[in-house]
mmCIF file of C-alpha atoms in Angstrom:
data_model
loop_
_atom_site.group_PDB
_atom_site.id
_atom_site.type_symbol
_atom_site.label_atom_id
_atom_site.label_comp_id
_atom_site.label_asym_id
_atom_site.label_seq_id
_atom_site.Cartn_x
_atom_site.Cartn_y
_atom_site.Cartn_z
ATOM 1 C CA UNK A 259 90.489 16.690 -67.260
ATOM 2 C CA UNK A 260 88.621 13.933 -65.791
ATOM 3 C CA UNK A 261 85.698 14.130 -68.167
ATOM 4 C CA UNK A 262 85.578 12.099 -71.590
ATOM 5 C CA UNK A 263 83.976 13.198 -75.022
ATOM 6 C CA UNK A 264 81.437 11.225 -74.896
ATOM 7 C CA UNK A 265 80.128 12.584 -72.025
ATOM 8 C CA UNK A 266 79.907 16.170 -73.403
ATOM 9 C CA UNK A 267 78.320 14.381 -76.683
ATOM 10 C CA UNK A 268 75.945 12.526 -74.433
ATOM 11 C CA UNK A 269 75.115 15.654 -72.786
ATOM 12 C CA UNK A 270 74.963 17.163 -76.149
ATOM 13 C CA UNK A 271 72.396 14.496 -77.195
ATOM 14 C CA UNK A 272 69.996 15.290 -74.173
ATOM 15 C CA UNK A 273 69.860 19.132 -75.085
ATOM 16 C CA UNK A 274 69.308 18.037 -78.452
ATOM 17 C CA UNK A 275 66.675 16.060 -77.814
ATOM 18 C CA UNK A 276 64.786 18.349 -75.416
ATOM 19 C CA UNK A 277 65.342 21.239 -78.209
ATOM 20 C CA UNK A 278 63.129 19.037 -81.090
ATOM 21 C CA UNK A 279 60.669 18.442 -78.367
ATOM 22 C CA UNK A 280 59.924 21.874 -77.938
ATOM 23 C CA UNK A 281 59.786 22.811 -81.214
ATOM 24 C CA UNK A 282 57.559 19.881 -82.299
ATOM 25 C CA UNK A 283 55.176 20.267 -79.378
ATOM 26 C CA UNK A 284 55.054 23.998 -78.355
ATOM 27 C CA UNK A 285 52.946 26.087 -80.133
ATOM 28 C CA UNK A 286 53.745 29.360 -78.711
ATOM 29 C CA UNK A 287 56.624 31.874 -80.687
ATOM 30 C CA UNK A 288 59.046 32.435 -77.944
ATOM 31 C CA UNK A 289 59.129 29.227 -76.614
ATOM 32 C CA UNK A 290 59.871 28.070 -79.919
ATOM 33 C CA UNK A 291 62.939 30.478 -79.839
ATOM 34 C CA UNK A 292 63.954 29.011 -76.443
ATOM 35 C CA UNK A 293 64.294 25.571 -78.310
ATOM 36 C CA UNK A 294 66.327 27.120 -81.161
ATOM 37 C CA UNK A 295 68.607 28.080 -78.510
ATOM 38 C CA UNK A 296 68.927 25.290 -77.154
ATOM 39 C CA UNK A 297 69.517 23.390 -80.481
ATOM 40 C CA UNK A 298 72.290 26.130 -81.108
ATOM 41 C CA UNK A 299 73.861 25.680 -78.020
ATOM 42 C CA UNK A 300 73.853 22.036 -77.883
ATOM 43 C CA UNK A 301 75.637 22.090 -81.280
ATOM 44 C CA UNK A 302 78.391 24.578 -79.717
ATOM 45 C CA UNK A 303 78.814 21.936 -77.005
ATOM 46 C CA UNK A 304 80.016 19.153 -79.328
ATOM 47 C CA UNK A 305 82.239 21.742 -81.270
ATOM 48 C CA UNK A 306 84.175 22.622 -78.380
ATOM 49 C CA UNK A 307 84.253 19.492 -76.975
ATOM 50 C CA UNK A 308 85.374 17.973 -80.085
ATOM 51 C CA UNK A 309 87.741 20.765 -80.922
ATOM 52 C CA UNK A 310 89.317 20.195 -77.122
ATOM 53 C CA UNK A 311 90.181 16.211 -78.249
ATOM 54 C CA UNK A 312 91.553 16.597 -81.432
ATOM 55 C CA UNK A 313 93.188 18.747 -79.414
ATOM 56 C CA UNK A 314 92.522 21.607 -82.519
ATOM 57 C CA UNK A 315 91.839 25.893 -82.419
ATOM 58 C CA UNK A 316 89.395 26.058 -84.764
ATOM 59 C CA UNK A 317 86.929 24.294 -82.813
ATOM 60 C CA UNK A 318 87.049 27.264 -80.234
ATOM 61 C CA UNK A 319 87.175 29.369 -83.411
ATOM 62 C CA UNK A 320 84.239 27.691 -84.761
ATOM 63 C CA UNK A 321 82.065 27.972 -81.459
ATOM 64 C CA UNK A 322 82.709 31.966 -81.182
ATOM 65 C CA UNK A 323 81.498 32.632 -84.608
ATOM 66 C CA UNK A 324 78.483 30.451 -84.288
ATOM 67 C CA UNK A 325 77.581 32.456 -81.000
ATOM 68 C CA UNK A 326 77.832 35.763 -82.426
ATOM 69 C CA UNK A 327 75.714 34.213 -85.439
ATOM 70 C CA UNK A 328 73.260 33.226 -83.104
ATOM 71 C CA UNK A 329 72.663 36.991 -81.321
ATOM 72 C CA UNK A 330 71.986 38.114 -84.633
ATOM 73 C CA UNK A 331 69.520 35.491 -85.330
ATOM 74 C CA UNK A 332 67.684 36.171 -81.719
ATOM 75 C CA UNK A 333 67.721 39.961 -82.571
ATOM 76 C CA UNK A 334 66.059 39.351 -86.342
ATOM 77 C CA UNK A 335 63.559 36.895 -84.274
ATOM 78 C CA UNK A 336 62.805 38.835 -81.420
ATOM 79 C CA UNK A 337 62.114 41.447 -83.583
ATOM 80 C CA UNK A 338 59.486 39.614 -86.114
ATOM 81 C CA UNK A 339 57.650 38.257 -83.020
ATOM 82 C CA UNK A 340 57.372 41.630 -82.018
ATOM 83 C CA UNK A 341 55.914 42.738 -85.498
ATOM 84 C CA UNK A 342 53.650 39.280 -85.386
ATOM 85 C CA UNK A 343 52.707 40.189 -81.718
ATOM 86 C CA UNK A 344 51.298 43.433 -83.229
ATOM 87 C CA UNK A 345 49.648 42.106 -86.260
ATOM 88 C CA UNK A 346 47.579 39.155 -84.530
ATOM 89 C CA UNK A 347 47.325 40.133 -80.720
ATOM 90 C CA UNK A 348 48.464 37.093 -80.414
ATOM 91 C CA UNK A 349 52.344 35.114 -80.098
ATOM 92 C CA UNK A 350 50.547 31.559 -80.828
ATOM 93 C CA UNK A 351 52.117 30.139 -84.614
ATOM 94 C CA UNK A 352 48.460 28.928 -85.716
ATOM 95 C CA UNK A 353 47.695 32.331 -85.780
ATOM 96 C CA UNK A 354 50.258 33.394 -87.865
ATOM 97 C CA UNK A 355 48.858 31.383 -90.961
ATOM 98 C CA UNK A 356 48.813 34.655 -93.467
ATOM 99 C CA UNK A 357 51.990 36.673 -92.726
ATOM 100 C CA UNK A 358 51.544 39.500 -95.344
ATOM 101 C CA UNK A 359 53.522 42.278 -95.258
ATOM 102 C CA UNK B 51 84.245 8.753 -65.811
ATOM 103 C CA UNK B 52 82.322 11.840 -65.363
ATOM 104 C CA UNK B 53 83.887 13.902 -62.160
ATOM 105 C CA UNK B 54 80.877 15.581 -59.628
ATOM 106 C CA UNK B 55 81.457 18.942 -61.264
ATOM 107 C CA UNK B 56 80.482 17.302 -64.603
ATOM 108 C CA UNK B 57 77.505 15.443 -62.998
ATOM 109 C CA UNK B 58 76.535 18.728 -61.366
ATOM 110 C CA UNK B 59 76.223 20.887 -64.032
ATOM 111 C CA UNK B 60 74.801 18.151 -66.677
ATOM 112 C CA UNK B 61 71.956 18.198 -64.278
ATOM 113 C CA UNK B 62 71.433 21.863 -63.731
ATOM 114 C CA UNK B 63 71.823 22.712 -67.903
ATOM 115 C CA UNK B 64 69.055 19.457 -68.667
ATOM 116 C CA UNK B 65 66.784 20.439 -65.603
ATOM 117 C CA UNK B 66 66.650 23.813 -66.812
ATOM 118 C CA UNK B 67 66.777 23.519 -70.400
ATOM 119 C CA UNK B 68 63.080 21.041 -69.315
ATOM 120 C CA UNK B 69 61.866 23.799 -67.444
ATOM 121 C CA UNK B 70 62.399 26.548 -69.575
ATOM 122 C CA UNK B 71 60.035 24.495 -72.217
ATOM 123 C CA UNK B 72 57.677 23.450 -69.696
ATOM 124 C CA UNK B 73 57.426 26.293 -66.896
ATOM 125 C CA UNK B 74 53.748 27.695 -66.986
ATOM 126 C CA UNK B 75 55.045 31.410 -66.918
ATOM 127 C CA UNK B 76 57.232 32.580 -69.827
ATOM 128 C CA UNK B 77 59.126 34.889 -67.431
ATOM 129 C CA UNK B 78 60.262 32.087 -65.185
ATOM 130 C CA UNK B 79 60.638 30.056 -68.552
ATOM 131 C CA UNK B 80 63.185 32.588 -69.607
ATOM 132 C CA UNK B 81 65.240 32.731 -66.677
ATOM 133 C CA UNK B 82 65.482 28.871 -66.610
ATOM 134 C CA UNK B 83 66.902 28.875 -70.320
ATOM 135 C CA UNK B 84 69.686 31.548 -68.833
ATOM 136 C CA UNK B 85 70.288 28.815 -66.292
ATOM 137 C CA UNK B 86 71.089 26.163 -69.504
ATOM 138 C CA UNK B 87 73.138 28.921 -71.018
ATOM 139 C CA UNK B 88 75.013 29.233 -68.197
ATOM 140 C CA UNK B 89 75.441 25.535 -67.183
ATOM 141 C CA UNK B 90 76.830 25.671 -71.133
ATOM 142 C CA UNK B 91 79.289 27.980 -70.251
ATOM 143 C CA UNK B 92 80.380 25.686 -67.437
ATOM 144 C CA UNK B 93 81.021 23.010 -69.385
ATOM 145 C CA UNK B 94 82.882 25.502 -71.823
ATOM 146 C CA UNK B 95 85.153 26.075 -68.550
ATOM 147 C CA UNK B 96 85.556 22.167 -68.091
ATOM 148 C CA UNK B 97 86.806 21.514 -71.785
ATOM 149 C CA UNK B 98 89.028 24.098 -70.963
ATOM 150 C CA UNK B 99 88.222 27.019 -72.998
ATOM 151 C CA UNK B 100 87.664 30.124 -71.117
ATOM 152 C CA UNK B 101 86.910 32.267 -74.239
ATOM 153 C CA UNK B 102 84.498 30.644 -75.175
ATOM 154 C CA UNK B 103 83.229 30.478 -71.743
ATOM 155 C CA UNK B 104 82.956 34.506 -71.253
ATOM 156 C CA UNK B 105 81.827 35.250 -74.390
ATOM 157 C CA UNK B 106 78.462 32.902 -73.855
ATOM 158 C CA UNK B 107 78.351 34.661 -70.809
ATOM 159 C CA UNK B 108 78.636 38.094 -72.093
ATOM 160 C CA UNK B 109 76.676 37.289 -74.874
ATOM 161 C CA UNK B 110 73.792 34.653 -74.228
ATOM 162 C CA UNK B 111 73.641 35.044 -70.404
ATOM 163 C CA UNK B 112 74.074 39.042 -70.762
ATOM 164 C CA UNK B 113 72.323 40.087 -73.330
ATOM 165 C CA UNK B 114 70.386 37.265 -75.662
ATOM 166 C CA UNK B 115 68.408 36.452 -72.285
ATOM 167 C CA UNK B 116 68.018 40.124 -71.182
ATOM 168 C CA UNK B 117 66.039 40.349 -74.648
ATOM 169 C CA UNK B 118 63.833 37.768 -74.486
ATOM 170 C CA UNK B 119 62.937 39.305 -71.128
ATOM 171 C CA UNK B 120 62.355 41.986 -72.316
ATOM 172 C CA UNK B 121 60.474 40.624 -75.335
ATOM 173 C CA UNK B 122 58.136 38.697 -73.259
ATOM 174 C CA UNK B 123 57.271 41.706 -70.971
ATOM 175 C CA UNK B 124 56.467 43.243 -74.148
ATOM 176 C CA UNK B 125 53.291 40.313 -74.866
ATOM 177 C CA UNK B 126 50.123 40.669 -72.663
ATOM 178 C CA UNK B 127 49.891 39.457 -69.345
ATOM 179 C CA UNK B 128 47.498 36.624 -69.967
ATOM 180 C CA UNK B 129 49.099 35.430 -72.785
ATOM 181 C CA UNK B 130 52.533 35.252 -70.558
ATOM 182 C CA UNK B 131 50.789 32.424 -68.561
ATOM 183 C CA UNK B 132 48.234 30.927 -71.104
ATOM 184 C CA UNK B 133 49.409 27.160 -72.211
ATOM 185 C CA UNK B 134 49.133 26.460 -76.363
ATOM 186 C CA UNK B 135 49.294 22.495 -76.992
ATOM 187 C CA UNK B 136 47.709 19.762 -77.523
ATOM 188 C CA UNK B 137 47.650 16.497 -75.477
ATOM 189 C CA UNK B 138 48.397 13.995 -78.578
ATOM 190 C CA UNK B 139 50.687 15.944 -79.733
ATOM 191 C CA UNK B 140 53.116 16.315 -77.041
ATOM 192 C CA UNK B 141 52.886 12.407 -76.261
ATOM 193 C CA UNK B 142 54.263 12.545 -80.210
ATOM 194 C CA UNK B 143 56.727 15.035 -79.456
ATOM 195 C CA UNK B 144 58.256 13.015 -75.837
ATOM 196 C CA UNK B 145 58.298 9.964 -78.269
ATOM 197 C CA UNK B 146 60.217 11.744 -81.121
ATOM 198 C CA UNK B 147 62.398 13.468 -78.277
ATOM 199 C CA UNK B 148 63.232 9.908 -76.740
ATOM 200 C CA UNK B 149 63.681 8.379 -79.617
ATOM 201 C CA UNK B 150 66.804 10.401 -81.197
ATOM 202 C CA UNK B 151 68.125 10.432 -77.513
ATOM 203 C CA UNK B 152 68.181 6.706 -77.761
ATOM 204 C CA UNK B 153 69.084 6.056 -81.243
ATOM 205 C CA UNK B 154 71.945 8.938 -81.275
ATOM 206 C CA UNK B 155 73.050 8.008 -77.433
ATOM 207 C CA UNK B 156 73.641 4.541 -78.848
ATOM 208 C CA UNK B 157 75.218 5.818 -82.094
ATOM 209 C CA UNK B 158 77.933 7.784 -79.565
ATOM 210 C CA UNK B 159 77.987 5.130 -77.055
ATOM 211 C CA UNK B 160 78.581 2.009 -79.557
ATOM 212 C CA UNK B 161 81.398 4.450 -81.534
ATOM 213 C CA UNK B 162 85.371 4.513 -81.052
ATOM 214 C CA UNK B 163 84.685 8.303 -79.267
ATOM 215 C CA UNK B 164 84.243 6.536 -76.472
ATOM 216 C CA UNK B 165 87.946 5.607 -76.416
ATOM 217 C CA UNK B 166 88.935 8.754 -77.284
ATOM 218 C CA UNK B 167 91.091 10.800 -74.535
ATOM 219 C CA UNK B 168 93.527 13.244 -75.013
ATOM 220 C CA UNK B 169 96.735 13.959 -72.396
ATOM 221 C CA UNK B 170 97.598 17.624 -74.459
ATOM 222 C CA UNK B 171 97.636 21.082 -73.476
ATOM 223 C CA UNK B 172 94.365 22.559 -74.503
ATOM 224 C CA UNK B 173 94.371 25.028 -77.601
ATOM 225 C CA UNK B 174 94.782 28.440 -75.572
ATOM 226 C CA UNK B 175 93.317 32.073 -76.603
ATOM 227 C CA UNK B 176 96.316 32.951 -78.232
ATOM 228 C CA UNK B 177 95.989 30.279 -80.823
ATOM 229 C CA UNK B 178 92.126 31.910 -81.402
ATOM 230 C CA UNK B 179 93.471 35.258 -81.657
ATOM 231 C CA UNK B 180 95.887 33.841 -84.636
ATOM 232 C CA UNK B 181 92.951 32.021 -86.323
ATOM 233 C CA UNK B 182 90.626 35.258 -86.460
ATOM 234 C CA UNK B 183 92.962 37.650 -88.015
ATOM 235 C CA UNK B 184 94.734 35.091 -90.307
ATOM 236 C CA UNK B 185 92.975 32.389 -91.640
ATOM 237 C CA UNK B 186 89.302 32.956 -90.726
ATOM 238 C CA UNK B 187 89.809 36.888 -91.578
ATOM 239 C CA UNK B 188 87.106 37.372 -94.161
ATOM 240 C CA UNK B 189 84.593 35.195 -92.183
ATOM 241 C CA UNK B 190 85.482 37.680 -89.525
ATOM 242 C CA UNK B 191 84.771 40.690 -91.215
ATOM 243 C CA UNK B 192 81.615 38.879 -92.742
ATOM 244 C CA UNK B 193 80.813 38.281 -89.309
ATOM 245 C CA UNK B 194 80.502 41.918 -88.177
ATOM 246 C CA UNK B 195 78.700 43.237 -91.582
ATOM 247 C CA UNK B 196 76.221 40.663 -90.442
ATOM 248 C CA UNK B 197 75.762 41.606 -86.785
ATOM 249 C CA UNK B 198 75.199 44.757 -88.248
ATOM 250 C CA UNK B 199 72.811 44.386 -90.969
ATOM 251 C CA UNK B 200 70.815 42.106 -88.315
ATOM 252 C CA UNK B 201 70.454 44.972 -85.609
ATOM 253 C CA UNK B 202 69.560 47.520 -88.258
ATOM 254 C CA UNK B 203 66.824 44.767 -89.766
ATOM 255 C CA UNK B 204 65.639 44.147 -86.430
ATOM 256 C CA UNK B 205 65.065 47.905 -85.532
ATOM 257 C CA UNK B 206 63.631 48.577 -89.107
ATOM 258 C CA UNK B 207 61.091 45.448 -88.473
ATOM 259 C CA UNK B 208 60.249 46.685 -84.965
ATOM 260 C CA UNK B 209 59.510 50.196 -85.951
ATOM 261 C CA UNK B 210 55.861 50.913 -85.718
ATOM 262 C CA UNK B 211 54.740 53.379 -88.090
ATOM 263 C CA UNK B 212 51.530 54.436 -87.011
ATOM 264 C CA UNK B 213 52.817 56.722 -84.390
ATOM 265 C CA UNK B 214 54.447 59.836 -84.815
ATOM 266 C CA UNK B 215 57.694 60.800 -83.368
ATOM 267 C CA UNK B 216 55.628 63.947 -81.023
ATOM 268 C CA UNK B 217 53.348 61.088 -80.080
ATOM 269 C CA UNK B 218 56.091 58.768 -78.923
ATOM 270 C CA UNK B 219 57.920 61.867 -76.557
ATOM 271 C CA UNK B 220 54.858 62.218 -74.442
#
C-alpha cells in the first residue's frame, strides 16, 4: 500500500471533471451516457478508497450496490435512446425538444 | 507517494476516459470508456478490494460496454462519425471542467486527507458477505426488484410495435 487517499481523490477529481465536460459540451445521447459513467464511476472511486482508510466494509458494500444501480440505469437509458433514435432519426438532444409519448 | 503502478493506470483511466468523449467515431469512443472502466477496476485492485474489482469487470467491462456497443451499432452509420458541438461552447465547458479540477484539487490537497494513511488489514469479502445479508438486507432485496423492474422497462420501451411477430421471424 504505497498509494495515499488523496491520490485516489485526486484521481477521482480528474474523472470528475472530464465527466461535467462532456455532459456540458457534447450534444450527442450516448456520449452523454459515456459521461454519466464516468461521473458514476469516479464517485465509486472515492467510496472505496475512502472505505479502504477508515479502514470500514461498508464502503466496499456501498460501491457494489451503486454498480449494480448503475447497469440498471444504462439498461433504462440505452433503451430510451433506442426509442428516441426511432422517433427523430436522429441521437442529437436538440432534437429531442418534444418527447411525447 | 504514488508507486508506478498507480501512475500507470491514473494515466491510462484519464487518457481514455478524454478519448472516449473526444474520439471522432462512437465505436472507438466506446471501447476507450471500457479502457476507464477497466483502469477503475485497477485501482479497485490497488485499494485492495478484489470484489469490487471483478464485479466492475463482470459488470461494466462485460456487459454495460458490450451494450453500448451494441447500442451504437444500432444508430446509422453517418451519424456514428458525425461531430454535434459548438466551438464556444466547448471553450465554456474546458473552463467549467478546469475549474472544479482546480478548486476541488485544492479543496483535497489543502485538507487533513492528505495526512491520512492507514497501516490495517483491508476489510476482506467476508466482511461484505456479512453486511449484505445482515444489515444492508432489505437494500439488497430492493436492489434485485430494481434490476428487475429496469430490464423489464427497458425491453417494454424498446419494443417496437409496428411490426408483427410473423414479420420479425423472416
Amino acid at each position: 500500500m504505497t498509494s495515499e487517499l488523496v491520490d485516489f481523490t485526486l484521481v477521482s477529481v480528474a474523472l470528475l471533471g472530464i465527466g461535467i465536460y462532456g455532459l456540458a459540451v457534447k450534444r450527442n445521447f450516448i456520449r452523454m451516457l459515456f459521461a454519466v459513467e464516468i461521473i458514476i464511476n469516479a464517485a465509486n472511486l472515492n467510496i472505496v478508497a475512502f472505505g479502504r482508510f477508515l479502514p470500514h466494509s461498508g464502503g466496499q458494500t456501498m460501491a457494489l450496490f451503486s454498480i449494480a444501480i448503475a447497469a440498471a440505469e444504462v439498461a433504462v437509458g440505452l433503451s430510451l435512446i433506442i426509442v428516441a433514435y426511432r422517433m427523430y432519426q436522429n441521437v442529437d438532444i436538440a432534437d429531442f425538444r418534444s418527447l411525447k409519448g | 507517494m504514488a508507486d508506478a503502478v498507480f501512475l500507470a493506470l491514473a494515466v491510462i483511466t484519464i487518457g481514455s476516459a478524454i478519448a472516449a468523449l473526444e474520439m471522432r467515431s462512437l465505436i472507438y469512443g466506446s471501447i476507450a470508456l471500457m479502457g476507464t472502466l477497466g483502469g477503475v477496476a485497477g485501482f479497485f485492485f490497488l485499494l485492495d478490494a478484489p470484489f469490487v474489482a471483478l464485479f466492475q469487470i463482470a459488470v461494466y467491462v462485460g456487459s454495460i460496454a458490450v451494450l453500448i456497443l451494441f447500442t451504437v451499432m444500432l444508430v446509422k452509420r453517418e451519424l456514428i462519425f458525425k461531430k454535434i458541438e459548438d466551438k464556444r461552447r466547448k471553450f465554456a465547458g474546458i473552463g467549467l471542467m478546469l475549474i472544479i479540477m482546480v478548486s476541488l484539487g485544492a479543496v483535497f490537497l489543502d485538507s487533513g486527507i492528505k495526512t491520512i494513511t492507514t497501516d490495517e488489514p483491508a476489510p476482506n469479502f467476508r466482511d461484505i458477505g456479512i453486511d449484505f445479508v445482515t444489515y444492508y438486507w432489505p437494500a439488497l432485496i430492493l436492489m434485485g426488484l430494481l434490476l428487475a423492474g429496469s430490464v423489464t422497462g427497458a425491453l417494454v420501451l424498446a419494443k417496437r410495435e409496428d411490426v408483427e411477430n410473423d414479420q420479425r421471424a423472416s
